[in-house]
PDB file of C-alpha atoms in Angstrom:
ATOM      1  CA  MET A   1      90.993  56.138 149.232  1.00  0.00           C
ATOM      2  CA  ILE A   2      92.193  59.391 147.680  1.00  0.00           C
ATOM      3  CA  ALA A   3      90.514  60.668 144.518  1.00  0.00           C
ATOM      4  CA  GLU A   4      92.350  60.471 141.210  1.00  0.00           C
ATOM      5  CA  ALA A   5      92.417  64.259 140.953  1.00  0.00           C
ATOM      6  CA  ASP A   6      94.320  64.406 144.205  1.00  0.00           C
ATOM      7  CA  THR A   7      97.036  62.053 142.925  1.00  0.00           C
ATOM      8  CA  ALA A   8      97.642  63.771 139.595  1.00  0.00           C
ATOM      9  CA  VAL A   9     100.766  65.849 139.203  1.00  0.00           C
ATOM     10  CA  ASP A  10      99.480  68.421 136.780  1.00  0.00           C
ATOM     11  CA  GLY A  11      99.865  72.080 135.935  1.00  0.00           C
ATOM     12  CA  TYR A  12     103.638  72.123 136.324  1.00  0.00           C
ATOM     13  CA  THR A  13     105.150  74.231 133.561  1.00  0.00           C
ATOM     14  CA  VAL A  14     108.044  76.086 135.198  1.00  0.00           C
ATOM     15  CA  LEU A  15     110.091  75.446 138.331  1.00  0.00           C
ATOM     16  CA  GLU A  16     108.488  78.341 140.197  1.00  0.00           C
ATOM     17  CA  ASP A  17     105.214  76.385 140.441  1.00  0.00           C
ATOM     18  CA  SER A  18     107.095  73.584 142.222  1.00  0.00           C
ATOM     19  CA  PRO A  19     108.318  75.124 145.505  1.00  0.00           C
ATOM     20  CA  ARG A  20     111.480  74.086 147.274  1.00  0.00           C
ATOM     21  CA  PRO A  21     110.960  71.839 150.322  1.00  0.00           C
ATOM     22  CA  GLU A  22     112.568  74.243 152.848  1.00  0.00           C
ATOM     23  CA  GLY A  23     113.110  71.619 155.522  1.00  0.00           C
ATOM     24  CA  VAL A  24     109.653  70.034 155.455  1.00  0.00           C
ATOM     25  CA  LEU A  25     111.104  66.667 154.403  1.00  0.00           C
ATOM     26  CA  ALA A  26     113.290  66.197 157.455  1.00  0.00           C
ATOM     27  CA  LYS A  27     112.774  62.742 158.949  1.00  0.00           C
ATOM     28  CA  GLU A  28     111.268  63.996 162.212  1.00  0.00           C
ATOM     29  CA  ARG A  29     108.618  65.972 160.308  1.00  0.00           C
ATOM     30  CA  LEU A  30     107.941  63.443 157.566  1.00  0.00           C
ATOM     31  CA  ASP A  31     107.726  60.246 159.628  1.00  0.00           C
ATOM     32  CA  PRO A  32     104.469  61.059 161.507  1.00  0.00           C
ATOM     33  CA  VAL A  33     102.713  61.917 158.235  1.00  0.00           C
ATOM     34  CA  VAL A  34     103.994  58.718 156.599  1.00  0.00           C
ATOM     35  CA  ALA A  35     102.828  56.601 159.540  1.00  0.00           C
ATOM     36  CA  ALA A  36      99.328  58.075 159.481  1.00  0.00           C
ATOM     37  CA  ALA A  37      99.101  57.754 155.688  1.00  0.00           C
ATOM     38  CA  ARG A  38     100.261  54.129 155.826  1.00  0.00           C
ATOM     39  CA  ASP A  39      97.487  53.410 158.344  1.00  0.00           C
ATOM     40  CA  GLY A  40      94.905  54.673 155.866  1.00  0.00           C
ATOM     41  CA  ASP A  41      94.200  58.207 157.074  1.00  0.00           C
ATOM     42  CA  PRO A  42      92.986  59.944 153.870  1.00  0.00           C
ATOM     43  CA  GLU A  43      93.958  63.405 155.121  1.00  0.00           C
ATOM     44  CA  ALA A  44      97.465  62.148 155.882  1.00  0.00           C
ATOM     45  CA  VAL A  45      97.693  60.618 152.392  1.00  0.00           C
ATOM     46  CA  GLN A  46      96.860  63.975 150.853  1.00  0.00           C
ATOM     47  CA  ALA A  47      99.279  65.741 153.193  1.00  0.00           C
ATOM     48  CA  LEU A  48     102.035  63.306 152.217  1.00  0.00           C
ATOM     49  CA  LEU A  49     101.417  63.922 148.529  1.00  0.00           C
ATOM     50  CA  ARG A  50     101.556  67.673 149.091  1.00  0.00           C
ATOM     51  CA  LEU A  51     104.910  67.228 150.803  1.00  0.00           C
ATOM     52  CA  ILE A  52     106.597  65.005 148.236  1.00  0.00           C
ATOM     53  CA  LYS A  53     105.070  66.206 144.927  1.00  0.00           C
ATOM     54  CA  PRO A  54     107.164  69.387 144.526  1.00  0.00           C
ATOM     55  CA  THR A  55     110.385  67.547 145.322  1.00  0.00           C
ATOM     56  CA  VAL A  56     109.557  64.667 142.978  1.00  0.00           C
ATOM     57  CA  VAL A  57     108.711  67.087 140.174  1.00  0.00           C
ATOM     58  CA  ARG A  58     111.925  69.072 140.647  1.00  0.00           C
ATOM     59  CA  TYR A  59     113.986  65.865 140.763  1.00  0.00           C
ATOM     60  CA  CYS A  60     112.447  64.466 137.573  1.00  0.00           C
ATOM     61  CA  ARG A  61     112.924  67.769 135.780  1.00  0.00           C
ATOM     62  CA  ALA A  62     116.527  67.910 136.941  1.00  0.00           C
ATOM     63  CA  ARG A  63     117.231  64.459 135.524  1.00  0.00           C
ATOM     64  CA  ILE A  64     115.075  64.683 132.379  1.00  0.00           C
ATOM     65  CA  GLY A  65     114.598  68.370 131.647  1.00  0.00           C
ATOM     66  CA  GLY A  66     111.881  69.766 129.408  1.00  0.00           C
ATOM     67  CA  ARG A  67     112.266  67.130 126.663  1.00  0.00           C
ATOM     68  CA  ASP A  68     109.509  64.611 126.121  1.00  0.00           C
ATOM     69  CA  LEU A  69     110.841  61.073 126.427  1.00  0.00           C
ATOM     70  CA  SER A  70     108.901  58.573 124.335  1.00  0.00           C
ATOM     71  CA  TYR A  71     105.626  60.394 125.005  1.00  0.00           C
ATOM     72  CA  LEU A  72     106.572  60.938 128.663  1.00  0.00           C
ATOM     73  CA  SER A  73     107.524  64.387 129.945  1.00  0.00           C
ATOM     74  CA  ALA A  74     109.361  64.934 133.236  1.00  0.00           C
ATOM     75  CA  ASP A  75     106.025  65.806 134.847  1.00  0.00           C
ATOM     76  CA  ASP A  76     104.471  62.588 133.524  1.00  0.00           C
ATOM     77  CA  VAL A  77     107.300  60.651 135.160  1.00  0.00           C
ATOM     78  CA  ALA A  78     106.778  62.607 138.391  1.00  0.00           C
ATOM     79  CA  GLN A  79     103.113  61.614 138.370  1.00  0.00           C
ATOM     80  CA  GLU A  80     104.093  57.959 137.957  1.00  0.00           C
ATOM     81  CA  VAL A  81     106.480  58.297 140.904  1.00  0.00           C
ATOM     82  CA  CYS A  82     103.748  59.685 143.166  1.00  0.00           C
ATOM     83  CA  LEU A  83     101.336  56.929 142.178  1.00  0.00           C
ATOM     84  CA  ALA A  84     104.042  54.304 142.764  1.00  0.00           C
ATOM     85  CA  VAL A  85     104.727  55.754 146.226  1.00  0.00           C
ATOM     86  CA  LEU A  86     101.026  55.449 147.072  1.00  0.00           C
ATOM     87  CA  LYS A  87     101.029  51.865 145.838  1.00  0.00           C
ATOM     88  CA  VAL A  88     103.882  50.756 148.115  1.00  0.00           C
ATOM     89  CA  LEU A  89     102.797  52.892 151.077  1.00  0.00           C
ATOM     90  CA  PRO A  90     100.537  50.266 152.788  1.00  0.00           C
ATOM     91  CA  SER A  91     103.421  47.756 152.924  1.00  0.00           C
ATOM     92  CA  TYR A  92     106.077  50.287 153.962  1.00  0.00           C
ATOM     93  CA  GLN A  93     107.873  49.370 157.196  1.00  0.00           C
ATOM     94  CA  ASP A  94     109.870  51.954 159.093  1.00  0.00           C
ATOM     95  CA  ARG A  95     113.163  50.317 160.046  1.00  0.00           C
ATOM     96  CA  GLY A  96     114.811  53.516 161.171  1.00  0.00           C
ATOM     97  CA  GLY A  97     115.662  54.832 157.731  1.00  0.00           C
ATOM     98  CA  SER A  98     114.092  57.711 155.855  1.00  0.00           C
ATOM     99  CA  PHE A  99     110.949  57.508 153.729  1.00  0.00           C
ATOM    100  CA  LEU A 100     112.660  60.030 151.483  1.00  0.00           C
ATOM    101  CA  TYR A 101     115.171  57.312 150.549  1.00  0.00           C
ATOM    102  CA  LEU A 102     112.314  55.196 149.191  1.00  0.00           C
ATOM    103  CA  VAL A 103     110.840  58.133 147.277  1.00  0.00           C
ATOM    104  CA  ARG A 104     114.204  58.956 145.681  1.00  0.00           C
ATOM    105  CA  ALA A 105     114.784  55.305 144.769  1.00  0.00           C
ATOM    106  CA  ILE A 106     111.375  55.077 143.084  1.00  0.00           C
ATOM    107  CA  ALA A 107     111.998  58.358 141.259  1.00  0.00           C
ATOM    108  CA  ALA A 108     115.420  57.206 140.057  1.00  0.00           C
ATOM    109  CA  ASN A 109     113.936  53.953 138.748  1.00  0.00           C
ATOM    110  CA  LYS A 110     111.108  55.740 136.932  1.00  0.00           C
ATOM    111  CA  VAL A 111     113.567  58.158 135.314  1.00  0.00           C
ATOM    112  CA  ALA A 112     115.746  55.214 134.237  1.00  0.00           C
ATOM    113  CA  ASP A 113     112.653  53.483 132.813  1.00  0.00           C
ATOM    114  CA  ALA A 114     111.841  56.608 130.806  1.00  0.00           C
ATOM    115  CA  PHE A 115     115.325  56.709 129.294  1.00  0.00           C
ATOM    116  CA  ARG A 116     115.185  52.986 128.531  1.00  0.00           C
ATOM    117  CA  SER A 117     111.910  53.480 126.683  1.00  0.00           C
ATOM    118  CA  VAL A 118     113.597  56.140 124.561  1.00  0.00           C
ATOM    119  CA  ALA A 119     116.533  53.822 123.869  1.00  0.00           C
ATOM    120  CA  ARG A 120     114.087  51.242 122.556  1.00  0.00           C
ATOM    121  CA  ASP A 121     112.774  53.947 120.222  1.00  0.00           C
ATOM    122  CA  ARG A 122     116.355  54.466 118.991  1.00  0.00           C
ATOM    123  CA  SER A 123     116.479  58.094 120.025  1.00  0.00           C
ATOM    124  CA  LYS A 124     119.467  59.615 121.791  1.00  0.00           C
ATOM    125  CA  PRO A 125     118.301  61.697 124.760  1.00  0.00           C
ATOM    126  CA  VAL A 126     120.695  63.875 126.727  1.00  0.00           C
ATOM    127  CA  PRO A 127     119.814  64.745 130.334  1.00  0.00           C
ATOM    128  CA  GLU A 128     118.907  68.420 130.391  1.00  0.00           C
ATOM    129  CA  LEU A 129     118.703  71.081 133.040  1.00  0.00           C
ATOM    130  CA  PRO A 130     115.104  72.017 133.882  1.00  0.00           C
ATOM    131  CA  ASP A 131     113.381  74.713 131.850  1.00  0.00           C
ATOM    132  CA  ARG A 132     113.964  78.185 133.218  1.00  0.00           C
ATOM    133  CA  PRO A 133     111.649  81.160 132.745  1.00  0.00           C
ATOM    134  CA  LEU A 134     113.026  83.658 130.258  1.00  0.00           C
ATOM    135  CA  GLY A 135     113.529  87.291 131.155  1.00  0.00           C
ATOM    136  CA  GLY A 136     111.822  88.304 127.912  1.00  0.00           C
ATOM    137  CA  ASN A 137     110.466  86.901 124.706  1.00  0.00           C
ATOM    138  CA  GLU A 138     113.493  87.626 122.538  1.00  0.00           C
ATOM    139  CA  PRO A 139     114.233  84.624 120.271  1.00  0.00           C
ATOM    140  CA  GLU A 140     117.970  85.232 120.668  1.00  0.00           C
ATOM    141  CA  ASN A 141     117.807  84.877 124.452  1.00  0.00           C
ATOM    142  CA  HIS A 142     115.726  81.732 124.112  1.00  0.00           C
ATOM    143  CA  VAL A 143     118.256  80.125 121.787  1.00  0.00           C
ATOM    144  CA  LEU A 144     121.169  81.124 124.031  1.00  0.00           C
ATOM    145  CA  GLU A 145     119.509  79.648 127.101  1.00  0.00           C
ATOM    146  CA  LEU A 146     118.728  76.380 125.322  1.00  0.00           C
ATOM    147  CA  ASP A 147     122.338  76.134 124.122  1.00  0.00           C
ATOM    148  CA  LEU A 148     123.725  76.878 127.588  1.00  0.00           C
ATOM    149  CA  GLY A 149     121.393  74.348 129.201  1.00  0.00           C
ATOM    150  CA  ALA A 150     122.380  71.669 126.699  1.00  0.00           C
ATOM    151  CA  ARG A 151     126.105  72.282 127.254  1.00  0.00           C
ATOM    152  CA  LEU A 152     125.751  72.196 131.047  1.00  0.00           C
ATOM    153  CA  ALA A 153     123.650  69.049 130.802  1.00  0.00           C
ATOM    154  CA  ARG A 154     126.361  67.318 128.770  1.00  0.00           C
ATOM    155  CA  LEU A 155     128.922  68.271 131.417  1.00  0.00           C
ATOM    156  CA  LEU A 156     126.724  67.044 134.276  1.00  0.00           C
ATOM    157  CA  ALA A 157     126.241  63.743 132.453  1.00  0.00           C
ATOM    158  CA  LEU A 158     130.022  63.220 132.622  1.00  0.00           C
ATOM    159  CA  LEU A 159     129.968  63.237 136.428  1.00  0.00           C
ATOM    160  CA  PRO A 160     129.571  60.009 138.439  1.00  0.00           C
ATOM    161  CA  PRO A 161     125.929  59.131 139.236  1.00  0.00           C
ATOM    162  CA  LEU A 162     126.282  60.022 142.926  1.00  0.00           C
ATOM    163  CA  HIS A 163     127.666  63.444 142.008  1.00  0.00           C
ATOM    164  CA  GLN A 164     124.754  64.006 139.622  1.00  0.00           C
ATOM    165  CA  ASP A 165     122.227  63.002 142.276  1.00  0.00           C
ATOM    166  CA  ILE A 166     123.745  65.212 144.945  1.00  0.00           C
ATOM    167  CA  LEU A 167     123.897  68.271 142.700  1.00  0.00           C
ATOM    168  CA  SER A 168     120.326  67.630 141.559  1.00  0.00           C
ATOM    169  CA  LEU A 169     118.961  67.196 145.081  1.00  0.00           C
ATOM    170  CA  ARG A 170     120.968  69.989 146.708  1.00  0.00           C
ATOM    171  CA  ILE A 171     121.017  72.705 144.055  1.00  0.00           C
ATOM    172  CA  ILE A 172     118.000  72.061 141.842  1.00  0.00           C
ATOM    173  CA  VAL A 173     115.545  70.325 144.176  1.00  0.00           C
ATOM    174  CA  GLY A 174     116.662  72.395 147.163  1.00  0.00           C
ATOM    175  CA  LEU A 175     117.061  69.708 149.825  1.00  0.00           C
ATOM    176  CA  SER A 176     119.279  70.405 152.805  1.00  0.00           C
ATOM    177  CA  ALA A 177     122.462  68.399 153.291  1.00  0.00           C
ATOM    178  CA  ASN A 178     120.695  66.288 155.937  1.00  0.00           C
ATOM    179  CA  GLU A 179     117.658  65.657 153.734  1.00  0.00           C
ATOM    180  CA  THR A 180     119.892  64.751 150.798  1.00  0.00           C
ATOM    181  CA  ALA A 181     121.802  62.357 153.057  1.00  0.00           C
ATOM    182  CA  GLU A 182     118.544  60.700 154.096  1.00  0.00           C
ATOM    183  CA  ALA A 183     117.404  60.422 150.477  1.00  0.00           C
ATOM    184  CA  LEU A 184     120.669  58.797 149.385  1.00  0.00           C
ATOM    185  CA  GLY A 185     121.400  56.735 152.489  1.00  0.00           C
ATOM    186  CA  ILE A 186     124.753  58.387 153.216  1.00  0.00           C
ATOM    187  CA  SER A 187     126.028  60.821 155.835  1.00  0.00           C
ATOM    188  CA  ALA A 188     125.499  64.584 155.631  1.00  0.00           C
ATOM    189  CA  GLY A 189     129.267  65.027 155.794  1.00  0.00           C
ATOM    190  CA  ASN A 190     129.658  62.777 152.770  1.00  0.00           C
ATOM    191  CA  VAL A 191     127.036  64.853 150.940  1.00  0.00           C
ATOM    192  CA  ARG A 192     128.934  68.091 151.604  1.00  0.00           C
ATOM    193  CA  ILE A 193     132.301  66.645 150.598  1.00  0.00           C
ATOM    194  CA  THR A 194     130.928  65.029 147.444  1.00  0.00           C
ATOM    195  CA  GLN A 195     129.075  68.202 146.497  1.00  0.00           C
ATOM    196  CA  PHE A 196     132.283  70.214 146.841  1.00  0.00           C
ATOM    197  CA  ARG A 197     134.188  67.703 144.702  1.00  0.00           C
ATOM    198  CA  ALA A 198     131.418  67.598 142.089  1.00  0.00           C
ATOM    199  CA  LEU A 199     131.296  71.388 141.790  1.00  0.00           C
ATOM    200  CA  THR A 200     135.083  71.574 141.611  1.00  0.00           C
ATOM    201  CA  LYS A 201     135.134  68.984 138.831  1.00  0.00           C
ATOM    202  CA  LEU A 202     132.305  70.783 137.030  1.00  0.00           C
ATOM    203  CA  ARG A 203     134.159  74.120 137.203  1.00  0.00           C
ATOM    204  CA  GLY A 204     137.262  72.446 135.844  1.00  0.00           C
ATOM    205  CA  MET A 205     135.366  71.005 132.901  1.00  0.00           C
ATOM    206  CA  ILE A 206     133.766  74.387 132.173  1.00  0.00           C
ATOM    207  CA  GLY A 207     137.222  76.003 132.247  1.00  0.00           C
ATOM    208  CA  GLU A 208     138.452  73.550 129.611  1.00  0.00           C
ATOM    209  CA  LEU A 209     135.728  74.549 127.118  1.00  0.00           C
TER     210      LEU A 209
END
C-alpha cells in the first residue's frame, strides 16, 4: 500500500513544475507499469503515479484554470483523479485498449463534478487557460495576461467538447497524436484532422473579434 504522501498531488503552482509527458505514456511503455501496479507491486504503483500525475495536473489546469471552484482548485481536482485511478486499479482489466483512456475519462468526470458543485453554489465559472508565469512583476502585464486568458477561454468554450479535449491534450498537456488518440479512443488521423479544424475555427473566431 502506498503512503498518503506518495499519492498527494501537491506543490504545483505553475505549469513548469508539471513536465510534459514526452512519449512516456505510449501504450507499449505504460502497459507493463499498469500491469505490475495492478498486481500490487508498490514500486510500480509509485512509478505509475509519477507517470500520470503531470499529465493529469496539466489536463485539469487546462479545463479549469487557476480559479478555485467551490473550494477546489485544479490541483485539488488532479489529486482526486489520481486517488480515483488508484482506487479502480485493482479491478482494471486490459482488453486491448489504453489505460490512458481510463485516466482521461476519470479526469473528465472529476472536472465535470467540480463545475457542477460550482453550479449548485450559483456561481458562473468560465473555463480558463492555465496560469502562465509572468515575464515581470508589472501590474499592467498581469492584467493584460488575465484578460487575454479569459478571452481565449471564452472562445475555447465555444468549440465542441471533442475539439476542446484535443486542443487541451495536444497543445497544453503535450501528448502526441497517438497518445491523444489512445486517451480519447479515436484514431491518430482523426486527432490530427480534428485538431486542424479546431485551430482553424479558433483562428476564425479570433479574427472576428
